[in-house]
Coordinates of N, CA and C in Angstrom, one line a residue:
X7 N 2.2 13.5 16.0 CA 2.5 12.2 16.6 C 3.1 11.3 15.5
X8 N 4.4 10.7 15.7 CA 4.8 9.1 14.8 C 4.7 8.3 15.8
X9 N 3.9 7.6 14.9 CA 3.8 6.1 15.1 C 4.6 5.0 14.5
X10 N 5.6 4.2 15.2 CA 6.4 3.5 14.0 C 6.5 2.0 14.2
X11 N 6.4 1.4 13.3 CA 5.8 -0.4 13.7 C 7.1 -0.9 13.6
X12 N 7.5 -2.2 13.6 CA 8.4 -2.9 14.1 C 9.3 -2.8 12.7
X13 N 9.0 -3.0 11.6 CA 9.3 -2.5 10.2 C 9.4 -1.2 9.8
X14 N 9.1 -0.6 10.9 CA 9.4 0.8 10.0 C 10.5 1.0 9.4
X15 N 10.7 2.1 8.7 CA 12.2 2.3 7.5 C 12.1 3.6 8.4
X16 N 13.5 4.4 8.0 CA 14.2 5.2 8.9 C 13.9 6.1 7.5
X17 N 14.3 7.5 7.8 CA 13.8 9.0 6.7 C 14.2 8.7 5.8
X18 N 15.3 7.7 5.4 CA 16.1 7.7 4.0 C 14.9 6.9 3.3
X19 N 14.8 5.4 3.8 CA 14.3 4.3 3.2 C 12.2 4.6 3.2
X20 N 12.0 5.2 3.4 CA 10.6 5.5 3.4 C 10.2 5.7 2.4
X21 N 10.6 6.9 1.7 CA 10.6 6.8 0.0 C 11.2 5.9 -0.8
X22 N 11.9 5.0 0.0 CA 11.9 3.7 -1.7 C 10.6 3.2 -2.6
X23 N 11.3 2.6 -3.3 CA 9.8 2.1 -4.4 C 9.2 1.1 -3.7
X24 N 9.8 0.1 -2.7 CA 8.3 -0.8 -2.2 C 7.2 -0.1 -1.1
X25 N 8.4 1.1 -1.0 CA 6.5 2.0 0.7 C 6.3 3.1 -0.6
X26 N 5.1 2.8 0.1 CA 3.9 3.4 -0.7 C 3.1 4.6 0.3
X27 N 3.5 6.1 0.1 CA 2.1 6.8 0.5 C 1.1 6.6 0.1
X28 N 0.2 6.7 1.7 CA -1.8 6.3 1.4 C -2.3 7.6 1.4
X29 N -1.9 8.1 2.5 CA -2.7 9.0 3.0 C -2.2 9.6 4.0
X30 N -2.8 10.9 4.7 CA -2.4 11.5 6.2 C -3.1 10.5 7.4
X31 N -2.3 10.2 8.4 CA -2.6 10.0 9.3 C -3.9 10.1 9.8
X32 N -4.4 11.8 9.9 CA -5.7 12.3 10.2 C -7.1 11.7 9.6
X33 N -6.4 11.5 8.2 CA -7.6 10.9 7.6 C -8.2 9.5 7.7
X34 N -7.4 8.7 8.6 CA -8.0 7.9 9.1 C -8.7 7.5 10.6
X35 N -9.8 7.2 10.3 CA -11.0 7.6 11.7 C -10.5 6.5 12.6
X36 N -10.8 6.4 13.5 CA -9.9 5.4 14.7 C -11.2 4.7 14.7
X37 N -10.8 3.2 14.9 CA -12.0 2.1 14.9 C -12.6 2.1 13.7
X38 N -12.4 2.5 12.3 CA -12.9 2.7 10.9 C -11.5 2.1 10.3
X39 N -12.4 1.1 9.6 CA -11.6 0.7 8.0 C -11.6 1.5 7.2
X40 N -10.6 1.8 6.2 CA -10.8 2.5 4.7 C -9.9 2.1 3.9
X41 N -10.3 1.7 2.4 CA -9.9 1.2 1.2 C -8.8 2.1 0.6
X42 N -8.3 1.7 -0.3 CA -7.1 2.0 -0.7 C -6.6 1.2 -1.9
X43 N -6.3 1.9 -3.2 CA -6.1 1.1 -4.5 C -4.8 1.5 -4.5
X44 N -3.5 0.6 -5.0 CA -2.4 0.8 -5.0 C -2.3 -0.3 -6.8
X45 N -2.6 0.2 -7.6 CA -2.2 -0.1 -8.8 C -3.7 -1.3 -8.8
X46 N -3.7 -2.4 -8.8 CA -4.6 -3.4 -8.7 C -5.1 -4.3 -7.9
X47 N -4.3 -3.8 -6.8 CA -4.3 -3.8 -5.1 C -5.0 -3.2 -4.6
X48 N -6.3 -4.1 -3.5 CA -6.9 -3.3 -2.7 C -6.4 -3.7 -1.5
X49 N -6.2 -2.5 -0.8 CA -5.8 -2.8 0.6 C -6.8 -2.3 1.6
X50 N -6.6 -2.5 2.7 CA -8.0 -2.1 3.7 C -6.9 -1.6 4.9
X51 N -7.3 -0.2 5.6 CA -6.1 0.6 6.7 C -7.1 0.4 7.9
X52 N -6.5 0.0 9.0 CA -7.7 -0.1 10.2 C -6.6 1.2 11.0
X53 N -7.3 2.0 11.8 CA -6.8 3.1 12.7 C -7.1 2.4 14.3
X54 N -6.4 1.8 15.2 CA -7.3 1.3 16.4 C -7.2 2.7 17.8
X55 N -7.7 1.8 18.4 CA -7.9 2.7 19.5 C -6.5 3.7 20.0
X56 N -5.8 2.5 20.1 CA -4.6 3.0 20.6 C -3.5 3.5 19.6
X57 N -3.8 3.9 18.6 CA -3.0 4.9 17.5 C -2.3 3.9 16.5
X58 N -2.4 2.8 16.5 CA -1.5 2.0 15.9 C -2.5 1.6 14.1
X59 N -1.7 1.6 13.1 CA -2.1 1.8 11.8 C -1.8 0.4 11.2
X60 N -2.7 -0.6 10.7 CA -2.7 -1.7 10.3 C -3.5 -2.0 9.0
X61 N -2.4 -2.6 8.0 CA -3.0 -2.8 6.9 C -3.2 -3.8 6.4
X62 N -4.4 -4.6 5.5 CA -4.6 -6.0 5.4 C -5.3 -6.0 3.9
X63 N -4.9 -7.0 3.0 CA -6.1 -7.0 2.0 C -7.4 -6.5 1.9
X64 N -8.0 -5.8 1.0 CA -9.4 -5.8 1.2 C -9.9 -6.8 0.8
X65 N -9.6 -8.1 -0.1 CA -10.3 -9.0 -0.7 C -11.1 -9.7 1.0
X66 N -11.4 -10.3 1.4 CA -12.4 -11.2 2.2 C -12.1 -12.6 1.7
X67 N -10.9 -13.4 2.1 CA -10.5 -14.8 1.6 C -11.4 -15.3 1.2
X68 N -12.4 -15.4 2.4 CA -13.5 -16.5 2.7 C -14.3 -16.2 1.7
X69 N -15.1 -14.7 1.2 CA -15.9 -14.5 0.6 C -15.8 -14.1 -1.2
X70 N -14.1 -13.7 -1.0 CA -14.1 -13.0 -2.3 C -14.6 -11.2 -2.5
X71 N -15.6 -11.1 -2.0 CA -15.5 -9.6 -1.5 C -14.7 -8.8 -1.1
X72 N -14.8 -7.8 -2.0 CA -13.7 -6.6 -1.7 C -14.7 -5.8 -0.3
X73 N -14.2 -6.3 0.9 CA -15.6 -5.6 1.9 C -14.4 -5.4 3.1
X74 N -13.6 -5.9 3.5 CA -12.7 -5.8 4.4 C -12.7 -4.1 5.6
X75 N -12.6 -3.6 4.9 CA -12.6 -2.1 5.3 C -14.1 -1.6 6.1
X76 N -15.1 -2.7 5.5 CA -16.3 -2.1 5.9 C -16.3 -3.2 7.6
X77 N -15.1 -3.4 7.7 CA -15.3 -5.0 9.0 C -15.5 -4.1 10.4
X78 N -16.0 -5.3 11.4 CA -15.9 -4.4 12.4 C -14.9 -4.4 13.4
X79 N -13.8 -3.2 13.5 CA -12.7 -3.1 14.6 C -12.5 -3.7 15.9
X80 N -12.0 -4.7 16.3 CA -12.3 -4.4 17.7 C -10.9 -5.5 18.2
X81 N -11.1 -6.1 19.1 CA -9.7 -6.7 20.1 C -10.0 -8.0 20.9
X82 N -9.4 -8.5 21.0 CA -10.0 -10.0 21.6 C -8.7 -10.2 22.1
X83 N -8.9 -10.5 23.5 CA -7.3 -10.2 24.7 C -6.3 -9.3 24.0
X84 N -6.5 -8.2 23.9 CA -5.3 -7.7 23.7 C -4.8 -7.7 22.2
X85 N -5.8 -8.4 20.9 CA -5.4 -8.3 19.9 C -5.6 -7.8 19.1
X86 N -5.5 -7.0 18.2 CA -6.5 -5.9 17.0 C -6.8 -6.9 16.3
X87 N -8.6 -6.7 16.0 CA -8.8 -7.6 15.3 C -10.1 -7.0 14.1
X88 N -10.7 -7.4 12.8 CA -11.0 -7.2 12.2 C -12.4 -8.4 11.8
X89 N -13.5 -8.1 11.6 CA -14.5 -9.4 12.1 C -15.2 -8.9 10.7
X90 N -15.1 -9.7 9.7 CA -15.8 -9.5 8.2 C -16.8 -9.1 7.9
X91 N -17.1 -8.3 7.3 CA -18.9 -7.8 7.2 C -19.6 -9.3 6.5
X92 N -19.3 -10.1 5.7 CA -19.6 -11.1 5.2 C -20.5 -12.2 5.8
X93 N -19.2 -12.8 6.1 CA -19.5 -14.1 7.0 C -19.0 -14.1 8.5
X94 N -18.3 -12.9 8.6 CA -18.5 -12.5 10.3 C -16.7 -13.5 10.9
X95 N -15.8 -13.8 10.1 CA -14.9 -14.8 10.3 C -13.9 -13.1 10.8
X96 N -12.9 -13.4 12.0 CA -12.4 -12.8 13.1 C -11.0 -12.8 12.5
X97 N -10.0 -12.0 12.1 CA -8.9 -12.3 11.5 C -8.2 -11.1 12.8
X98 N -6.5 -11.4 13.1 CA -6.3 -10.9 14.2 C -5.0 -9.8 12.9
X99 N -5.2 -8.5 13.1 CA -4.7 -7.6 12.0 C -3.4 -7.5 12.0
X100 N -2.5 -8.0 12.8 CA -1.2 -8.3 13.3 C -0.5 -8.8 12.2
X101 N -1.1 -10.1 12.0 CA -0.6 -11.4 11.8 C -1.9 -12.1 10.4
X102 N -3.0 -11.2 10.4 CA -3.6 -11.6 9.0 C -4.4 -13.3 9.7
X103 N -4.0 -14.2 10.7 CA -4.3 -14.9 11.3 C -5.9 -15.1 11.3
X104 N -6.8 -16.2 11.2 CA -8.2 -16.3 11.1 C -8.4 -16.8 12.7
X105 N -8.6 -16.6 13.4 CA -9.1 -16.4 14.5 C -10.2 -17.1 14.9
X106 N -11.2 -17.1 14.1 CA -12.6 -17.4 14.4 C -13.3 -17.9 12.3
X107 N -13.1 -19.1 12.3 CA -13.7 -19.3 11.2 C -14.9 -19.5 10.6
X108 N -15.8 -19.7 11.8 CA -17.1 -19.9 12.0 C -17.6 -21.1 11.4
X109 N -16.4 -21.9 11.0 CA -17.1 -23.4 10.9 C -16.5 -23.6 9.3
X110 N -16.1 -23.0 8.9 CA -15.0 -23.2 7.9 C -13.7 -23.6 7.6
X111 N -13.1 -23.8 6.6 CA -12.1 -24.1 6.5 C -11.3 -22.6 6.8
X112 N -9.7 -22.8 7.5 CA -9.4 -21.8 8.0 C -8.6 -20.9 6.6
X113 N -8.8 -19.8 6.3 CA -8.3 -19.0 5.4 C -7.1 -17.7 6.4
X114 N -6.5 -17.4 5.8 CA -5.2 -16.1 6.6 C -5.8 -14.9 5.7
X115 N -5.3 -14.0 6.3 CA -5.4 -12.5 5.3 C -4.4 -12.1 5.3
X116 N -3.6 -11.4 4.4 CA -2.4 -11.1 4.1 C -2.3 -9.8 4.3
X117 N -1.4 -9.4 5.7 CA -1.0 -7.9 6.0 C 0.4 -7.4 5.3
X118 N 0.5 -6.0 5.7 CA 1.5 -5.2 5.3 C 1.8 -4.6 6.3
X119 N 3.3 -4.3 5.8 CA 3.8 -3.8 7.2 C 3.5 -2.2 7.2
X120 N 3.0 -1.3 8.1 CA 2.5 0.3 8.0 C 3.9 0.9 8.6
X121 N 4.0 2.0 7.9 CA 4.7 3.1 8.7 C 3.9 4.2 9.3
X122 N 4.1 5.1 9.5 CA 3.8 6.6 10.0 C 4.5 7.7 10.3
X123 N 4.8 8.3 8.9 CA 6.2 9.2 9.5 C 5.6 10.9 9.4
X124 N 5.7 11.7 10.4 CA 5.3 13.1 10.1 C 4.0 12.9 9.5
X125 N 2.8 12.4 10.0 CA 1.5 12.3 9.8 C 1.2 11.6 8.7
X126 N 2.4 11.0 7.7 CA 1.8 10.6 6.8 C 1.7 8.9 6.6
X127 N 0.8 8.2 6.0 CA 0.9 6.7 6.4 C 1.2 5.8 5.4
X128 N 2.6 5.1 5.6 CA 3.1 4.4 4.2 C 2.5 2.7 4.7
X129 N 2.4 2.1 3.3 CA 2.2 0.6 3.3 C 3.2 0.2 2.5
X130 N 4.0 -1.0 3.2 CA 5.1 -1.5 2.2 C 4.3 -2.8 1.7
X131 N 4.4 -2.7 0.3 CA 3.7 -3.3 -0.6 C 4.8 -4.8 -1.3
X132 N 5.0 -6.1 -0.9 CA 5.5 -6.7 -1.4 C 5.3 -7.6 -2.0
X133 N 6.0 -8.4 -3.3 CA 5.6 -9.3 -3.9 C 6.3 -10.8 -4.3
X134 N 7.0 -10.7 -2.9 CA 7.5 -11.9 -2.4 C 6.3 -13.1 -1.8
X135 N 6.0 -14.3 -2.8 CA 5.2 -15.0 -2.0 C 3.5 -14.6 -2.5
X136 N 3.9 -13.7 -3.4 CA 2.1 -13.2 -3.6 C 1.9 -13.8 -4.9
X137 N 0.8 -15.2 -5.2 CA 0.2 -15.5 -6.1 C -0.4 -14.6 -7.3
X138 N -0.5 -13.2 -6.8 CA -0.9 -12.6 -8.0 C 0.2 -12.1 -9.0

């Protein structure tokens, strides 16, 4: 099965230097976060219900914790969403969007755009805009 997000790159551009192979497809459990180091980058891969592959920081804005991956999956009308093991703050995986801040100031999580080509799952990794 390919899965291909609104960004996907076409057979040529998938191997450029900003997408990055993670992993197979398979190896990611549906409704399970899992981590992923890309040089000094932690990224966090959610698998949802409905096949679609979403990638977000592992850092935890709010907390500073690298715990993102450990969040729990779920959807709120229709939206994948990611709810912090920390402080429990609701980020919608789309859009990195805080959702539910639980009484804090509002922080975003910064996604990437996923591919999935022939089972395998790229993250385009950019550094447009990134303070680091």
């Amino acid at each position: 099965m390919t899965i291909l997000d609104a960004e996907t790159p076409d057979a040529t551009t998938v191997t450029a230097p900003t997408w990055t192979r993670i992993c197979l497809l398979d190896d990611l459990s549906v409704e399970r976060g899992a981590a992923a180091l890309l040089g000094d980058r932690q990224i966090a891969l959610f698998r949802t219900f409905d096949g679609r592959v979403y990638a977000t920081d592992q850092i935890d804005p709010f907390s500073g914790a690298a715990v993102l991956s450990r969040g729990i999956v779920g959807d709120r009308g229709g939206v994948p969403t990611v709810a912090s093991p920390m402080y429990k703050q609701v980020f919608d995986l789309r859009t990195g969007a805080c959702l539910d801040t639980q009484g804090k100031d509002p922080h975003d999580l910064r996604v990437y755009p996923v591919a999935v080509r022939d089972g395998e799952v790229f993250v385009k990794i950019t550094t447009e805009g990134d303070p680091r």
